């Protein structure tokens, strides 16, 4: 296991060496300068100069934070963690590996993410003995190794996974990984892991009871380990070989291998103690070092927060400016559209006023001509016909013989006189002129009533009440037009006319039980008649409302300011 950690640190050193430039003597924290500090820190660690390495790594971290380079920050944390890993301060190593992974995940450096996940997996499996968590990190490491197309690292991580599964007795789960490293280790492996591979093959062979193969693998692993300097993996090989021998009841050999394991473990522990003794300064300053590292990060976070606050402030200002501009544009647009609409409505109002004036002028002209013609017929033509009839009567009385021609002429004159009188009354009803609006409307309802339709007249005012002649004439012909519409179009059997004067306003309400019509289309249905009525009412400063629905009858209400004499 120690060999695998050393191998990973060596890979880290090679990576930094191949990705750094010549060391700059300047103290300016550039990316190149900071990368050189990380490389030097790794080199010092590999030379077992952990104290110097940590000091250099701390400086590299400070520079990395100053230039805000996540990749260099992650590399610096990884080197710091690896130093603590070397001096068996696994909790601190674990803490800084996790910090390194946090920043590495913000980069596109798959190799760096691979190393950090693998290192965290090592601590979970072989120090904390939390195998499920460790294996999960190993598998993340495999993903990044595959993305980086790093077969060497794939072999190395799969060896760790195999060992972890075998440690918890999950040999079937570890087998695919063992088969992979057996296939690719000769080409992509390293002599530092050869002892461990032979040990793992021996463990699996023992599990499947292939004792001959197990014996051969364990012996080869011990042979390779004895010829090299790898005591850690060699000690574990003797331990697993001892278990194999004990399983096969070779207790004496098992005891001998167990003694060798204990001896190697004691030597390794003594070496660790000696190493720690040589690092008294670090041991005394570890907590202080951690506080300094945390202080560096805290300063960075404070600075970063200040920058974020400034950015937030600038964003808010930008949002306010843009929002204000947008509001101004929107308001200007609505102002422009409102003015445009006002102009459009003004044009419509002018057109409507012109049309209304034309209609009213036409109506007023018609009423004037109606009165003029009625007056001419009554005062002139009717009088002349009466005079002619009188002269013929005198002539007929003086004549001794009755002339048939005179009699016929007199009859024709009387017919002409009656028709002219009727036409005169139609143009200007005599009842309206003599007795007023209410009397004339009452008579109109009676005359229009028949077996098909009945017009009911309701009025609380006296029939003899009079208003201005023009007002009475206009209201009479408006109501006449509405009643004619009922007769022509409604198919009603009953209609009602209500009249009331309230506070100098004449209220008119006309209803029928006819077929009704669509009020949205009434102008099309009824033609120019209702348009004229609306124009007359509006010209009198009155109001008219029409409510109707198909098969529900019609209701018309009119309010007209009264013009008195």
XYZ file of C-alpha atoms in Angstrom:
565
model
C 0.000 0.000 0.000
C 2.897 2.328 0.809
C 4.333 1.638 -2.637
C 1.087 2.698 -4.306
C 1.076 6.016 -2.452
C 4.722 6.591 -3.395
C 3.919 5.733 -7.025
C 1.097 8.291 -7.104
C 3.345 10.989 -5.663
C 5.919 10.176 -8.335
C 3.239 10.605 -11.026
C 2.300 13.937 -9.477
C 5.926 15.075 -9.626
C 6.270 14.017 -13.277
C 3.067 15.900 -14.172
C 4.271 19.117 -12.534
C 7.702 18.763 -14.121
C 6.323 18.401 -17.623
C 3.830 21.256 -17.193
C 6.098 23.923 -15.634
C 8.370 26.560 -17.103
C 11.775 27.721 -15.920
C 11.565 29.094 -12.388
C 11.190 32.810 -12.250
C 13.099 34.659 -9.583
C 10.525 37.372 -9.466
C 8.134 37.443 -6.528
C 5.232 38.469 -8.728
C 2.551 35.772 -8.361
C 2.195 34.716 -11.984
C 0.769 31.408 -13.116
C 4.214 30.190 -14.232
C 5.840 31.196 -10.945
C 3.094 29.502 -8.918
C 3.298 26.316 -10.997
C 7.056 26.221 -10.359
C 6.424 26.517 -6.607
C 4.042 23.533 -6.753
C 6.645 21.544 -8.709
C 9.386 22.382 -6.205
C 7.110 21.459 -3.299
C 6.421 18.050 -4.878
C 10.144 17.474 -5.485
C 10.971 18.303 -1.853
C 8.266 15.890 -0.651
C 9.696 13.053 -2.767
C 13.070 13.797 -1.171
C 11.441 13.316 2.274
C 11.846 17.032 3.053
C 8.277 17.385 4.208
C 8.750 20.517 6.299
C 10.295 22.444 3.412
C 7.713 20.981 1.041
C 4.832 22.177 3.220
C 6.276 25.696 3.467
C 6.674 25.824 -0.312
C 3.174 24.396 -0.854
C 1.679 26.995 1.474
C 3.308 29.779 -0.558
C 2.058 28.133 -3.769
C -1.463 28.022 -2.322
C -1.332 31.705 -1.376
C -0.195 32.665 -4.886
C -2.781 30.352 -6.488
C -5.551 32.041 -4.520
C -4.242 35.514 -5.405
C -4.314 34.760 -9.134
C -7.634 32.899 -8.700
C -6.482 29.756 -10.528
C -8.621 26.803 -9.428
C -6.300 24.226 -10.988
C -3.247 25.507 -9.102
C -5.287 25.835 -5.881
C -6.307 22.173 -6.229
C -2.701 21.136 -6.986
C -1.434 23.043 -3.940
C -4.003 21.382 -1.660
C -3.138 17.981 -3.150
C 0.577 18.487 -2.385
C -0.183 19.652 1.166
C -2.426 16.604 1.683
C 0.210 14.256 0.237
C 2.795 15.600 2.726
C 0.433 14.902 5.629
C -0.247 11.464 4.106
C 3.515 10.791 4.114
C 3.875 11.600 7.813
C 0.784 9.488 8.661
C -1.416 12.467 9.541
C -4.298 10.854 7.686
C -7.117 13.063 9.045
C -5.337 16.221 7.908
C -4.432 14.578 4.615
C -8.105 13.645 4.142
C -9.199 17.233 4.956
C -6.903 18.789 2.327
C -7.574 16.127 -0.319
C -11.280 17.036 -0.019
C -10.479 20.748 -0.350
C -8.353 19.999 -3.395
C -11.179 18.000 -4.979
C -13.610 20.895 -4.406
C -11.446 23.204 -6.547
C -10.425 20.495 -9.038
C -14.064 19.911 -9.920
C -14.216 23.524 -11.139
C -11.555 22.715 -13.773
C -11.250 20.524 -16.869
C -8.167 18.699 -15.519
C -9.330 15.077 -15.479
C -5.934 13.758 -14.320
C -6.013 15.975 -11.245
C -9.576 14.918 -10.405
C -8.512 11.300 -10.902
C -5.603 11.556 -8.397
C -7.664 13.317 -5.737
C -10.555 10.837 -5.953
C -8.056 7.955 -5.786
C -6.255 9.429 -2.757
C -9.534 10.015 -0.896
C -10.490 6.415 -1.733
C -7.186 5.204 -0.232
C -7.852 6.945 3.082
C -11.461 5.707 3.248
C -10.453 2.082 2.520
C -7.076 1.591 4.200
C -7.120 4.124 7.052
C -10.803 4.688 7.928
C -11.859 1.154 6.833
C -15.006 2.642 5.217
C -14.794 0.458 2.127
C -18.091 1.356 0.419
C -17.222 5.078 0.436
C -13.657 4.382 -0.642
C -14.736 2.164 -3.551
C -17.200 4.875 -4.682
C -14.317 7.388 -4.895
C -12.162 4.810 -6.715
C -14.904 4.384 -9.311
C -15.078 8.160 -9.802
C -11.322 8.068 -10.302
C -11.771 5.429 -13.034
C -14.185 7.708 -14.921
C -11.628 10.529 -15.017
C -8.794 8.122 -15.933
C -10.856 6.849 -18.863
C -11.627 10.428 -19.984
C -7.940 11.281 -19.778
C -7.077 8.012 -21.604
C -4.567 7.223 -18.849
C -4.240 3.424 -18.882
C -1.419 3.515 -16.311
C -3.705 5.218 -13.822
C -6.559 2.848 -14.706
C -4.338 -0.130 -13.806
C -3.264 1.546 -10.585
C -6.814 2.445 -9.432
C -8.238 -0.956 -10.379
C -5.505 -2.549 -8.268
C -6.741 -0.485 -5.303
C -10.364 -1.513 -5.981
C -9.345 -5.179 -6.185
C -7.501 -4.944 -2.880
C -10.472 -3.193 -1.215
C -12.963 -5.832 -2.403
C -10.642 -8.685 -1.360
C -10.158 -7.080 2.073
C -13.910 -7.345 2.726
C -14.152 -10.832 1.166
C -16.013 -9.672 -1.990
C -13.772 -11.719 -4.307
C -16.364 -12.071 -7.081
C -16.763 -8.276 -7.283
C -12.999 -7.782 -7.298
C -12.304 -10.445 -9.964
C -13.079 -8.262 -13.085
C -10.641 -5.632 -11.817
C -7.976 -8.290 -11.101
C -8.369 -9.691 -14.615
C -7.897 -6.193 -16.051
C -4.665 -5.507 -14.139
C -3.289 -8.968 -15.003
C -3.872 -8.140 -18.683
C -2.501 -4.594 -18.747
C 0.033 -4.465 -15.891
C 2.923 -5.933 -17.933
C 2.666 -2.983 -20.371
C 1.326 -0.139 -18.221
C 2.221 -1.199 -14.670
C 5.211 -0.463 -12.424
C 7.637 -2.619 -10.443
C 6.500 -0.881 -7.242
C 3.103 -2.599 -7.516
C 4.332 -6.027 -8.637
C 4.407 -7.383 -5.072
C 0.798 -6.307 -4.494
C -0.400 -7.881 -7.769
C 1.155 -11.247 -6.905
C -0.378 -11.047 -3.422
C -3.861 -10.314 -4.860
C -3.596 -13.195 -7.345
C -2.538 -15.458 -4.479
C -5.545 -14.331 -2.394
C -8.001 -15.046 -5.232
C -6.409 -18.437 -6.025
C -6.745 -19.337 -2.339
C -10.415 -18.250 -2.443
C -11.145 -20.624 -5.376
C -9.020 -23.362 -3.716
C -6.404 -23.413 -6.471
C -3.655 -24.024 -3.914
C -0.840 -24.593 -6.405
C -1.386 -21.215 -8.075
C -1.867 -19.492 -4.734
C 1.430 -20.940 -3.440
C 3.257 -19.801 -6.583
C 1.840 -16.252 -6.488
C 2.608 -15.744 -2.785
C 6.181 -17.024 -3.184
C 6.776 -14.847 -6.258
C 5.440 -11.788 -4.457
C 7.739 -12.457 -1.484
C 10.690 -12.985 -3.816
C 10.077 -9.695 -5.655
C 9.544 -7.875 -2.357
C 12.759 -9.209 -0.825
C 14.771 -8.080 -3.851
C 13.429 -4.543 -3.550
C 12.801 -1.946 -0.876
C 9.019 -2.332 -0.621
C 8.428 -3.463 2.971
C 4.742 -2.490 3.289
C 3.353 -4.666 0.471
C 5.867 -7.423 1.393
C 4.577 -7.452 4.981
C 0.959 -7.778 3.771
C 2.009 -10.589 1.408
C 3.532 -12.540 4.341
C 0.286 -11.958 6.302
C -1.953 -13.252 3.494
C 0.443 -16.166 2.840
C 0.240 -17.016 6.541
C -3.576 -17.099 6.299
C -3.343 -19.384 3.247
C -0.951 -21.788 4.999
C -3.097 -21.849 8.123
C -6.142 -22.645 5.975
C -4.246 -25.618 4.549
C -3.122 -26.703 8.046
C 0.573 -25.891 7.451
C 0.734 -24.217 10.807
C 4.542 -24.110 11.220
C 5.043 -22.304 7.899
C 2.088 -20.081 8.712
C 3.679 -19.147 12.029
C 7.019 -18.361 10.370
C 5.333 -16.006 7.843
C 3.315 -14.366 10.594
C 6.570 -13.696 12.506
C 8.076 -12.110 9.398
C 4.920 -9.957 9.009
C 5.198 -8.792 12.622
C 8.913 -8.085 12.182
C 8.351 -6.033 9.005
C 5.425 -4.183 10.587
C 7.564 -3.332 13.622
C 10.338 -2.063 11.340
C 7.854 0.070 9.407
C 6.421 1.492 12.631
C 9.932 2.244 13.900
C 10.712 4.017 10.638
C 7.527 6.062 11.000
C 8.447 6.966 14.576
C 11.954 7.940 13.490
C 10.545 10.016 10.690
C 8.163 11.757 13.081
C 11.039 12.335 15.510
C 12.949 14.051 12.727
C 9.875 16.196 12.062
C 9.327 17.513 15.588
C 9.038 21.032 14.198
C 6.227 19.991 11.920
C 4.472 17.993 14.614
C 4.479 21.021 16.892
C 3.307 23.373 14.125
C 0.727 21.224 12.345
C -2.279 22.948 13.919
C -0.702 26.358 13.426
C -0.016 25.432 9.799
C -3.642 24.418 9.336
C -4.770 27.723 10.822
C -2.498 29.622 8.435
C -3.845 27.682 5.466
C -7.403 28.379 6.619
C -6.490 32.047 7.084
C -5.213 32.242 3.501
C -8.454 30.758 2.232
C -10.493 33.005 4.515
C -8.733 36.099 3.138
C -9.402 34.845 -0.364
C -13.054 34.251 0.406
C -13.335 37.735 1.935
C -11.756 39.246 -1.148
C -13.899 37.072 -3.384
C -17.000 38.125 -1.443
C -16.012 41.795 -1.861
C -15.633 41.237 -5.580
C -18.960 39.429 -5.674
C -20.591 42.281 -3.745
C -19.098 44.777 -6.180
C -20.268 42.679 -9.119
C -23.712 42.393 -7.547
C -23.788 46.153 -7.032
C -22.768 46.743 -10.649
C -25.341 44.222 -11.841
C -28.046 45.929 -9.805
C -27.020 49.307 -11.199
C -27.064 47.868 -14.713
C -30.470 46.314 -14.083
C -31.797 49.643 -12.749
C -30.435 51.553 -15.758
C -31.734 48.977 -18.240
C -35.083 48.748 -16.432
C -35.404 52.541 -16.391
C -34.572 52.665 -20.079
C -37.096 49.924 -20.832
C -39.758 51.672 -18.751
C -39.013 54.927 -20.588
C -39.264 53.153 -23.953
C -42.507 51.440 -22.912
C -43.975 54.704 -21.589
C -42.898 56.530 -24.739
C -44.444 53.758 -26.827
C -47.726 53.950 -24.907
C -47.630 57.758 -25.039
C -47.100 57.594 -28.790
C -49.839 54.978 -29.216
C -52.170 56.982 -26.948
C -51.622 60.129 -28.993
C -52.091 58.124 -32.158
C -55.304 56.644 -30.737
C -56.481 60.083 -29.631
C -55.857 61.445 -33.115
C -57.648 58.461 -34.607
C -60.574 58.894 -32.218
C -60.574 62.625 -32.877
C -60.818 61.948 -36.601
C -63.601 59.449 -35.930
C -65.392 61.990 -33.735
C -65.085 64.627 -36.436
C -66.347 62.171 -39.046
C -69.178 61.143 -36.720
C -70.039 64.779 -36.013
C -70.030 65.588 -39.715
C -72.195 62.551 -40.440
C -74.514 63.494 -37.571
C -74.756 67.072 -38.813
C -75.539 65.812 -42.307
C -78.247 63.510 -40.953
C -79.698 66.244 -38.738
C -79.570 68.755 -41.551
C -81.348 66.238 -43.758
C -83.936 65.540 -41.038
C -84.433 69.221 -40.302
C -84.786 69.864 -44.016
C -87.352 67.096 -44.306
C -89.312 68.450 -41.362
C -89.167 71.967 -42.751
C -90.355 70.778 -46.176
C -93.046 68.648 -44.523
C -94.393 71.681 -42.656
C -94.089 73.900 -45.735
C -95.881 71.443 -48.004
C -98.578 70.741 -45.398
C -99.134 74.475 -44.903
C -99.235 75.090 -48.655
C -101.703 72.269 -49.224
C -103.947 73.390 -46.357
C -103.790 77.128 -46.861
C -103.685 77.317 -50.645
C -104.671 74.222 -52.575
C -107.359 73.154 -50.132
C -108.755 76.702 -50.007
C -108.774 76.983 -53.823
C -110.556 73.659 -54.158
C -113.136 74.733 -51.574
C -113.662 78.000 -53.467
C -114.053 76.156 -56.787
C -116.559 73.789 -55.186
C -118.535 76.761 -53.827
C -118.670 78.458 -57.249
C -119.816 75.269 -58.892
C -122.547 74.928 -56.284
C -123.764 78.498 -57.050
C -123.599 77.844 -60.766
C -125.522 74.619 -60.378
C -128.192 76.368 -58.271
C -128.779 79.102 -60.895
C -128.993 76.650 -63.758
C -132.517 75.510 -64.635
C -131.281 72.187 -65.812
C -128.954 69.983 -63.776
C -125.769 69.386 -65.690
C -124.290 65.927 -65.226
C -120.819 67.313 -66.001
C -121.124 69.902 -63.225
C -122.188 67.262 -60.753
C -119.185 65.017 -61.685
C -116.800 67.958 -61.589
C -118.041 68.909 -58.147
C -117.599 65.310 -56.940
C -114.036 65.173 -58.310
C -113.188 68.470 -56.609
C -114.476 67.159 -53.264
C -112.393 63.946 -53.632
C -109.309 66.005 -54.439
C -110.037 68.245 -51.454
C -110.348 65.247 -49.102
C -107.102 63.627 -50.363
C -105.173 66.872 -50.035
C -106.561 67.299 -46.514
C -105.502 63.745 -45.598
C -102.027 64.315 -47.083
C -101.733 67.562 -45.173
C -102.709 65.819 -41.914
C -100.191 63.026 -42.627
C -97.409 65.511 -43.216
C -98.401 67.534 -40.181
C -101.077 65.845 -38.018
C -103.798 68.275 -37.164
C -104.266 66.672 -33.722
C -100.591 67.337 -32.943
C -100.901 70.932 -34.012
C -104.214 71.479 -32.209
C -104.019 69.374 -29.038
C -100.359 68.495 -28.519
C -97.992 65.486 -28.342
C -99.810 63.289 -25.799
C -103.200 63.559 -27.503
C -101.653 62.816 -30.924
C -99.720 59.761 -29.613
C -102.818 58.374 -27.881
C -104.693 58.699 -31.171
C -101.750 57.093 -33.028
C -101.856 53.993 -30.764
C -105.615 53.624 -31.289
C -105.345 54.002 -35.072
C -102.470 51.421 -35.329
C -104.272 48.841 -33.178
C -106.154 46.102 -35.042
C -106.947 42.409 -34.830
C -103.261 41.473 -35.364
C -101.622 43.805 -32.883
C -102.710 45.961 -29.963
C -100.830 49.119 -28.946
C -101.289 49.936 -25.259
C -100.884 53.612 -24.340
C -99.805 54.552 -20.781
C -99.194 58.159 -19.745
C -99.463 59.859 -16.384
C -99.442 63.333 -17.953
C -102.526 65.265 -19.072
C -103.317 64.839 -22.774
C -103.620 68.607 -23.203
C -100.106 69.378 -21.900
C -98.089 71.234 -24.538
C -94.389 71.686 -25.363
C -92.496 73.598 -28.018
C -93.829 72.904 -31.486
C -90.471 71.638 -32.868
C -89.932 69.347 -29.843
C -93.429 67.852 -30.188
C -92.984 67.363 -33.917
C -89.590 65.606 -33.539
C -90.753 63.311 -30.727
C -93.975 62.467 -32.585
C -92.167 61.345 -35.742
C -89.496 59.437 -33.716
C -92.191 57.435 -31.915
C -94.129 56.997 -35.172
C -91.005 55.498 -36.791
C -90.488 53.079 -33.880
C -94.121 51.950 -33.920
C -93.932 51.424 -37.690
C -90.845 49.213 -37.162
C -92.836 47.070 -34.716
C -95.657 46.690 -37.242
C -93.305 45.871 -40.138
C -90.629 43.663 -38.553
C -91.487 42.315 -35.092
C -94.438 39.952 -35.696
C -95.633 41.124 -32.273
C -99.228 40.831 -31.031
C -98.892 43.342 -28.226
C -96.879 46.537 -27.825
C -96.767 49.123 -25.070
C -95.949 52.847 -25.102
C -95.190 54.496 -21.742
C -94.640 58.247 -21.340
C -93.588 60.256 -18.293
C -92.160 63.694 -17.607
C -89.660 63.824 -14.708
C -87.618 66.922 -13.926
C -87.953 68.374 -17.425
C -86.958 65.068 -19.028
C -89.383 63.132 -21.200
C -89.029 59.385 -20.560
C -90.301 57.133 -23.340
C -90.410 53.339 -23.018
C -91.596 51.119 -25.884
C -91.818 47.318 -25.583
C -93.204 44.484 -27.694
C -93.533 40.701 -27.476
C -92.178 40.131 -30.973
C -89.374 37.975 -32.391
C -86.599 40.363 -31.369
C -83.270 40.797 -33.176
C -79.494 40.794 -32.652
C -78.668 44.269 -31.330
C -75.102 43.950 -32.682
C -76.531 43.776 -36.174
C -79.555 46.040 -35.787
C -78.021 48.809 -37.906
C -77.727 46.356 -40.781
C -81.136 44.808 -40.164
C -83.107 48.031 -39.656
C -81.272 50.126 -42.184
C -81.176 53.895 -42.079
C -84.296 54.299 -39.871
C -82.665 53.609 -36.500
C -79.601 55.575 -37.512
C -81.821 58.579 -38.114
C -83.564 58.092 -34.775
C -80.208 57.887 -32.942
C -79.042 61.005 -34.741
C -82.233 62.896 -33.821
C -81.981 61.895 -30.127
C -78.304 62.778 -29.966
C -78.978 66.120 -31.637
C -81.536 66.799 -28.884
C -78.874 65.868 -26.258
C -80.908 62.842 -25.289
C -80.130 59.138 -24.893
C -81.532 55.976 -26.434
C -80.933 52.336 -25.462
C -82.152 49.267 -27.326
C -82.328 45.832 -25.684
C -83.399 42.840 -27.695
C -82.698 39.146 -28.169
C -83.942 36.568 -30.608
C -87.441 35.340 -29.655
C -87.470 37.589 -26.561
C -89.040 40.803 -27.811
C -87.580 44.290 -27.849
C -87.333 47.124 -25.327
C -86.434 50.702 -26.306
C -85.843 53.500 -23.781
C -85.452 57.187 -24.639
C -84.583 60.143 -22.439
C -85.051 63.533 -24.112
C -84.623 66.976 -22.504
C -87.895 68.850 -22.966
C -88.053 72.122 -24.878
C -90.915 74.218 -23.570
C -92.709 77.058 -25.342
